[in-house]
Short mmCIF file of C-alpha atoms in Angstrom, two decimals:
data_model
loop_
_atom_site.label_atom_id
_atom_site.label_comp_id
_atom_site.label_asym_id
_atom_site.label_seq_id
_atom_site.Cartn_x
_atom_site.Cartn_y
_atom_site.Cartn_z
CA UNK A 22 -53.93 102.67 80.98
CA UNK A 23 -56.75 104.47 79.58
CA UNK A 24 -59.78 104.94 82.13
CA UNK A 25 -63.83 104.43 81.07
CA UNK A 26 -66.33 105.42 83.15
CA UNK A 27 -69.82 103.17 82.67
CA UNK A 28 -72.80 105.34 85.01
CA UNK A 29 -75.74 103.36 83.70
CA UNK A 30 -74.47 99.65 83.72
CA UNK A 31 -73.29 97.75 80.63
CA UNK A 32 -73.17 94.10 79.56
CA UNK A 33 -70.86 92.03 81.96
CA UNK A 34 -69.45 90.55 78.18
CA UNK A 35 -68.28 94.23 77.33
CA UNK A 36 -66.83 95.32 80.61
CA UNK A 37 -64.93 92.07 80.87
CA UNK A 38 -63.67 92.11 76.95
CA UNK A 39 -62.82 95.77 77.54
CA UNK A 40 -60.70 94.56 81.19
CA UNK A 41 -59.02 92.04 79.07
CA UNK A 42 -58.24 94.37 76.14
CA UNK A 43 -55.95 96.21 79.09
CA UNK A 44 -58.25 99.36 79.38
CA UNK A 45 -59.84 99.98 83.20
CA UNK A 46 -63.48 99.95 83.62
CA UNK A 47 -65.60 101.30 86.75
CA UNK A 48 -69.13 101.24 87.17
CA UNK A 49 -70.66 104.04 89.26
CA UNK A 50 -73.88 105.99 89.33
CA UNK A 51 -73.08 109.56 90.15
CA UNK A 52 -75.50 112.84 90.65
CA UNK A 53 -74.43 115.27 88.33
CA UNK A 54 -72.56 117.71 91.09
CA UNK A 55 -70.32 114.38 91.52
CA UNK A 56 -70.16 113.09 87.98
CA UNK A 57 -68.73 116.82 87.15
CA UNK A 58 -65.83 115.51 89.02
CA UNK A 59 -65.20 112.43 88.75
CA UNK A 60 -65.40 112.76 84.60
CA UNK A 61 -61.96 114.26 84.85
CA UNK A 62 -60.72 111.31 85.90
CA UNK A 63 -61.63 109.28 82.74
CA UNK A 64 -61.02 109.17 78.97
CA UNK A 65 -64.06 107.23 78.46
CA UNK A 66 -67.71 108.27 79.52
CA UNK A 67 -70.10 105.23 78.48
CA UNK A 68 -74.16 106.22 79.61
CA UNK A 69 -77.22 105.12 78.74
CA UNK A 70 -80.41 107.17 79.45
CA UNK A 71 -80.66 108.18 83.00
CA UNK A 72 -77.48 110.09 82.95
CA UNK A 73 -77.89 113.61 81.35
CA UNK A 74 -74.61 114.83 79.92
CA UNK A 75 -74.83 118.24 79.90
CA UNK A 76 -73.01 121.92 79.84
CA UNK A 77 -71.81 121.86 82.84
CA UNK A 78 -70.47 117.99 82.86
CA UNK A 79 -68.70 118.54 79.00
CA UNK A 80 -67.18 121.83 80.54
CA UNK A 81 -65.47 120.12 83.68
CA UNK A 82 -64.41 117.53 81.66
CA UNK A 83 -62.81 119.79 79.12
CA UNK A 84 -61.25 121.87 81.79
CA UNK A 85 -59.45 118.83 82.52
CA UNK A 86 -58.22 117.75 79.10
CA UNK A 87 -58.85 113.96 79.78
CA UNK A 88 -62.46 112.97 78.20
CA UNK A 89 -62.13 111.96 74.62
CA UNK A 90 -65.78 110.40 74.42
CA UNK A 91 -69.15 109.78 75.27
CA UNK A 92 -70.41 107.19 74.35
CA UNK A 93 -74.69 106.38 74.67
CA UNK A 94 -75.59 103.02 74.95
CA UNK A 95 -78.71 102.93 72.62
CA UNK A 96 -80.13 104.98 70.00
CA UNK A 97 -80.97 108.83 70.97
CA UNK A 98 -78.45 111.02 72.06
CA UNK A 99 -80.84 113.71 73.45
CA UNK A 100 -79.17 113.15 76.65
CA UNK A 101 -76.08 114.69 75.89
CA UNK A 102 -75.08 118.29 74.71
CA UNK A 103 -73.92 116.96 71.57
CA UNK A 104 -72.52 120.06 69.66
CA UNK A 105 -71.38 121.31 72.73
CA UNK A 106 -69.51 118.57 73.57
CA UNK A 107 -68.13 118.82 69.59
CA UNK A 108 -66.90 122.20 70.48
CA UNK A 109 -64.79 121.27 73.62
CA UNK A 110 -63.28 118.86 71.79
CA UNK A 111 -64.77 115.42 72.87
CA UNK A 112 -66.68 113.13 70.72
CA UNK A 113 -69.47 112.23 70.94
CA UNK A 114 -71.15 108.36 69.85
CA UNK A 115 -73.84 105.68 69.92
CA UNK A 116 -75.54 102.32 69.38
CA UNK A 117 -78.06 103.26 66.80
CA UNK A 118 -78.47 99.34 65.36
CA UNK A 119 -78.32 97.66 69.06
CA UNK A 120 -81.44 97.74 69.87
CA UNK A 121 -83.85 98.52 67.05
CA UNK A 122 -85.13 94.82 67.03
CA UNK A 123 -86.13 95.07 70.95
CA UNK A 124 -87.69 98.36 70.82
CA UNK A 125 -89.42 97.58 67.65
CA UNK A 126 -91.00 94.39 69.43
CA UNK A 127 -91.82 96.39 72.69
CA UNK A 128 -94.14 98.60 70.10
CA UNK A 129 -95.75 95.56 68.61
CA UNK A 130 -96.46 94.18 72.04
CA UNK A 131 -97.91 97.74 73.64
CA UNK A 132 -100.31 97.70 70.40
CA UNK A 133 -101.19 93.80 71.49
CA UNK A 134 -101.59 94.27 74.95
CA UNK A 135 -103.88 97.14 74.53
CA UNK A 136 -105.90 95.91 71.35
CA UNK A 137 -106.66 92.44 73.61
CA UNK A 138 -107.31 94.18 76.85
CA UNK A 139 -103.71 92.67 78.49
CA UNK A 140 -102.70 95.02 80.82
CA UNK A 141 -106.15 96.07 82.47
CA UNK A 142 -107.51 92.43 82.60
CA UNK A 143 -103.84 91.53 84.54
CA UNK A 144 -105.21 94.39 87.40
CA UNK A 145 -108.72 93.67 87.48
CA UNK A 146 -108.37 89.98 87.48
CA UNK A 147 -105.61 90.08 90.34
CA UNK A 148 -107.93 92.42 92.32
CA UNK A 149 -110.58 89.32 92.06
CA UNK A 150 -112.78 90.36 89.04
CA UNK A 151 -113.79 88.49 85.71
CA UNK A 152 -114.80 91.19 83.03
CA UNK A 153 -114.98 88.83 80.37
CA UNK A 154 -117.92 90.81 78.58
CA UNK A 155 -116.41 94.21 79.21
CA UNK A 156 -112.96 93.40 77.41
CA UNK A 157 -114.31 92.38 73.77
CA UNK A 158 -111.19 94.06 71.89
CA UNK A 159 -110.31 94.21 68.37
CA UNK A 160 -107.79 92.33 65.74
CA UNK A 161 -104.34 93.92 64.00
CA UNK A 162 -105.20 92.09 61.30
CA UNK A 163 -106.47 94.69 58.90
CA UNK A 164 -105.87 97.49 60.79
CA UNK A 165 -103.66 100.39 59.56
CA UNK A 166 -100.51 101.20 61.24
CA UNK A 167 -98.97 104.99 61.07
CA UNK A 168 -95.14 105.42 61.75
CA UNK A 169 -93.24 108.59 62.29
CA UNK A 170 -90.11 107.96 61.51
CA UNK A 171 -88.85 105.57 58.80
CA UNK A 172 -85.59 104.45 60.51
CA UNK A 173 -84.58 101.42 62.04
CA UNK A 174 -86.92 101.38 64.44
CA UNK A 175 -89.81 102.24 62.43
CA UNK A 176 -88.78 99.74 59.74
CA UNK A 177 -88.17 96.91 62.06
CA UNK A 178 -91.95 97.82 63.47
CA UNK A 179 -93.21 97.74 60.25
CA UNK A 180 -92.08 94.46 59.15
CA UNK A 181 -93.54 93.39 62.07
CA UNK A 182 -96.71 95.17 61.69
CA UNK A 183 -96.87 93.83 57.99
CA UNK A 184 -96.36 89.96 59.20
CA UNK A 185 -99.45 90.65 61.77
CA UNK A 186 -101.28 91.69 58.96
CA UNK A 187 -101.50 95.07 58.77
CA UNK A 188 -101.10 98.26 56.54
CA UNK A 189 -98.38 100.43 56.94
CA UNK A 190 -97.76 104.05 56.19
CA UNK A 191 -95.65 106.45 57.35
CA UNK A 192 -94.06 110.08 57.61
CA UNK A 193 -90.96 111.37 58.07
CA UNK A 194 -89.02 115.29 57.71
CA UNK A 195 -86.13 113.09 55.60
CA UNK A 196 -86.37 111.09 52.25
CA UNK A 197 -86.36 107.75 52.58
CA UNK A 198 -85.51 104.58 50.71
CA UNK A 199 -85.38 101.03 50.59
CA UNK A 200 -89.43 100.60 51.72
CA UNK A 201 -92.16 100.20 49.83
CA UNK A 202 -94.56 101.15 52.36
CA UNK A 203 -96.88 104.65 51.22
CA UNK A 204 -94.94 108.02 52.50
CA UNK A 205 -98.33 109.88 53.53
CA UNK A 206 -98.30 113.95 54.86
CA UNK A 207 -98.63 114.00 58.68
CA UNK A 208 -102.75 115.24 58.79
CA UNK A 209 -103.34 112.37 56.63
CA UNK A 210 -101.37 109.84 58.43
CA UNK A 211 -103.45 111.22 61.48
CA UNK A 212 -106.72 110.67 59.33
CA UNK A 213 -106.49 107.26 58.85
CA UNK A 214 -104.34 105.46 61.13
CA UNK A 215 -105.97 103.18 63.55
CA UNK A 216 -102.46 102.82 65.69
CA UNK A 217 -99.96 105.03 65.64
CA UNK A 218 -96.21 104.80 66.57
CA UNK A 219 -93.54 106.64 67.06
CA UNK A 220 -89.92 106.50 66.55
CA UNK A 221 -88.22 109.90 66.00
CA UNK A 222 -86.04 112.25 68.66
CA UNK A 223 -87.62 114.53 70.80
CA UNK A 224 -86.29 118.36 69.53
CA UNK A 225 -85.04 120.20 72.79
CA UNK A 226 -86.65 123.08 74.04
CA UNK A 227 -90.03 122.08 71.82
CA UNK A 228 -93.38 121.63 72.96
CA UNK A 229 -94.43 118.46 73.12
CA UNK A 230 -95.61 117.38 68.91
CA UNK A 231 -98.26 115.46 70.26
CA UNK A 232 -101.15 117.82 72.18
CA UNK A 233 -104.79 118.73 72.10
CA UNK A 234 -104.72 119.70 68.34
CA UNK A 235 -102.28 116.70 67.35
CA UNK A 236 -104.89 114.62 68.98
CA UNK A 237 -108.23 116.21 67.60
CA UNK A 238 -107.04 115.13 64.45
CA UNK A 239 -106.37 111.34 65.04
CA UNK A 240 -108.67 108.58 64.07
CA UNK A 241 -111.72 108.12 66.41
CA UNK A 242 -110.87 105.12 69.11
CA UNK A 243 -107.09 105.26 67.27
CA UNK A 244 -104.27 103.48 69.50
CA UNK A 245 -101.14 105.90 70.52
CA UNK A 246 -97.86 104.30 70.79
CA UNK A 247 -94.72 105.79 72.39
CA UNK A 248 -91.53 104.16 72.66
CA UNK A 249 -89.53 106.72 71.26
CA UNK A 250 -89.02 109.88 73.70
CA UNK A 251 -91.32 110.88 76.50
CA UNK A 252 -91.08 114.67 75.66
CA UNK A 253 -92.96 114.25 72.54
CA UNK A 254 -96.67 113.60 74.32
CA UNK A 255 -98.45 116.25 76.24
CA UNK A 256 -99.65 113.92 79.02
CA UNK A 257 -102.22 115.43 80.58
CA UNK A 258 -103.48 116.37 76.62
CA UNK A 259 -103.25 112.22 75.97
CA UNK A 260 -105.29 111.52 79.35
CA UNK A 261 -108.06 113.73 78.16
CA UNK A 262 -108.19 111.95 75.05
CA UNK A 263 -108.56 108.63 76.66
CA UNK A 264 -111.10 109.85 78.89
CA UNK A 265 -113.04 111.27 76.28
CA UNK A 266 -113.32 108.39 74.36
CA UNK A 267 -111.17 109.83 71.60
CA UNK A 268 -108.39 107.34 71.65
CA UNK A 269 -109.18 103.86 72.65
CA UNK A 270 -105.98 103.32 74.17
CA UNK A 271 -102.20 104.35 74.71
CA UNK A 272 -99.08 102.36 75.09
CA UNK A 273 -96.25 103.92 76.39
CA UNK A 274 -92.43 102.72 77.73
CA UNK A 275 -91.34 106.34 77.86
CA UNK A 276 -92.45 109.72 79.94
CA UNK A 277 -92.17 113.40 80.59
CA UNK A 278 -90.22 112.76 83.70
CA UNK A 279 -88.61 109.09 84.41
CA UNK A 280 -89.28 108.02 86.93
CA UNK A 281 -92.96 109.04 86.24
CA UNK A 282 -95.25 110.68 88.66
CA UNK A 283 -98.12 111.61 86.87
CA UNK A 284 -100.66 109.23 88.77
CA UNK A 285 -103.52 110.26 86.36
CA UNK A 286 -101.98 108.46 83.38
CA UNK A 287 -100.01 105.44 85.56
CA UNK A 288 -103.26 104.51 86.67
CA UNK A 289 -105.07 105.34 83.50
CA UNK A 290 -107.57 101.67 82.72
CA UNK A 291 -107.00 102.81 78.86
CA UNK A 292 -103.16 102.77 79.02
CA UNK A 293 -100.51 100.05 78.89
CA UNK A 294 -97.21 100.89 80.13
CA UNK A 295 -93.41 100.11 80.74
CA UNK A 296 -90.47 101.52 82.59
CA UNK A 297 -88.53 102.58 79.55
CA UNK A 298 -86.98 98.96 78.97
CA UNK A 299 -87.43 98.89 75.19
CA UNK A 300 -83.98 98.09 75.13
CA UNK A 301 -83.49 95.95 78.10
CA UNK A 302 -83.70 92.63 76.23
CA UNK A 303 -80.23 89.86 76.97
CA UNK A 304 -79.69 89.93 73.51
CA UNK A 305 -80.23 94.02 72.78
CA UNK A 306 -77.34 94.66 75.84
CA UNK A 307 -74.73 92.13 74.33
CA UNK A 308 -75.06 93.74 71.01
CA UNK A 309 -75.11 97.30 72.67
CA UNK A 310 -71.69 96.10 74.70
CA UNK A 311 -70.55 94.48 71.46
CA UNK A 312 -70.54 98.41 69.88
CA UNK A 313 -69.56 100.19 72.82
CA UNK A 314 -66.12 97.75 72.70
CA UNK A 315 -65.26 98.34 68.94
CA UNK A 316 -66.08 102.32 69.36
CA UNK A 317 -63.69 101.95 71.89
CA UNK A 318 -61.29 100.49 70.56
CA UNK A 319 -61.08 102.65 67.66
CA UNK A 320 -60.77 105.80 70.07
CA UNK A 321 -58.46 105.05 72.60
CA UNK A 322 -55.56 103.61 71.08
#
């Protein structure tokens, strides 16, 4: 009976269609010291984002000749030592069409919540306060939206974007087809976006794309959206931004460290923010499962 190994929690649908397909499933969190064990116990290894699969994991599982896969529940696989991984032999997978629907929404809401004042009129009126005069915010409608990265997620924002009313344009380091929305250089997307968005990996062992100079060259009182990867925004670089009156505002589901600790930008009035769910939606985690089963499948057999 082959043997998977789920550390970050799947959909109850896949773990019992996977029990009754005859394959065992356990679902444990483990520290990486532990997981380096346990993983030579399995032929399966199915994560999502808050395990990190790296040198040290891929090398006890390949000492142990069991692992034939890792599979990552979502879209990035910046989690795991992917070529490494290649080398020792195990594959390596994901569920890049999942969730692009979800995240793409979580971007359109961040950009609502912060153009309409949401999240800081949900503090301030629970603390007993009515700034109706101070929260006078602005529409989509007409506004331009600037996406880096034309994938799945940035297209499914974009048709989004375009049903709210807005402009699109976008960049992106790979040609692209199928849109019809205007490919603009980076400095110019920067020039005249009024919200930005972003949804493209996070290079390791980069500085983060987005700092002081990235910034200077934004739109005056320009939105920043980040549901992408958290290593792509200097934080501290973003907060003085904000504070400066730069950028009007900053949405973000994703950060430098996760959990975050950065208490300057958690409690930030200008930004809106989420614990990295912007694929925890019912119907996102069924279609993840729905993957992770047929990948599977075609493995171990």
């Amino acid at each position: 009976m082959y043997r998977i190994l789920s550390t970050d929690g799947m959909a109850k649908s896949a773990v019992q269609k996977l029990k009754g397909l005859g394959y065992e499933v356990v679902e444990e969190f483990y520290e990486p010291e532990v997981l380096a064990e346990k993983v030579k116990e399995f032929d399966a290894l199915v994560v999502r984002s808050a395990t990190k699969v790296r040198e040290p994991i891929i090398d006890a599982a390949a000492s142990a000749g069991k692992l034939k896969i890792i599979i990552r529940g979502g879209v990035g696989v910046d989690n795991i030592d992917v070529a490494y991984a290649k080398e020792k032999g195990i594959a390596v997978a994901n569920t890049p069409n999942a969730s692009s629907a979800s995240v793409a929404e979580l971007a359109i809401t961040h950009m609502l919540a912060l153009a309409r004042f949401v999240a800081i009129a949900n503090v301030t009126m629970r603390n007993g306060q009515w700034e109706k005069k101070a929260y006078k915010g602005v529409e989509l409608t007409g506004k331009t939206l600037g996406v880096f990265g034309m994938g799945r997620i940035g297209r499914e924002t974009a048709k989004r974007a375009e049903a709210l009313g807005m402009k699109v344009i976008y960049t992106d380091a790979y040609p692209v087809t199928g849109v019809s929305y205007e490919k603009v250089e980076q400095d110019e997307l920067l020039k005249r976006a009024d919200f930005i968005t972003f949804h493209i990996p996070a290079i390791k062992g980069q500085p983060p794309m987005v700092n002081a100079e990235f910034l200077a060259k934004m739109k005056d009182g320009a939105y920043l959206i980040n549901t992408a990867r958290g290593a792509l925004v200097d934080e501290n670089a973003l907060c003085d931004a904000l504070d400066s009156g730069k950028l009007a505002g900053a949405g973000l589901d994703v950060f430098n460290e996760e959990p975050s600790k950065n208490e300057r930008l958690l409690h930030h009035p200008k930004v809106s923010i989420t614990p990295h769910i912007g694929g925890t939606t019912k119907e996102a985690q069924d279609r993840i499962g729905e993957e992770i089963v047929e990948i599977i499948k075609n493995t171990l057999k």
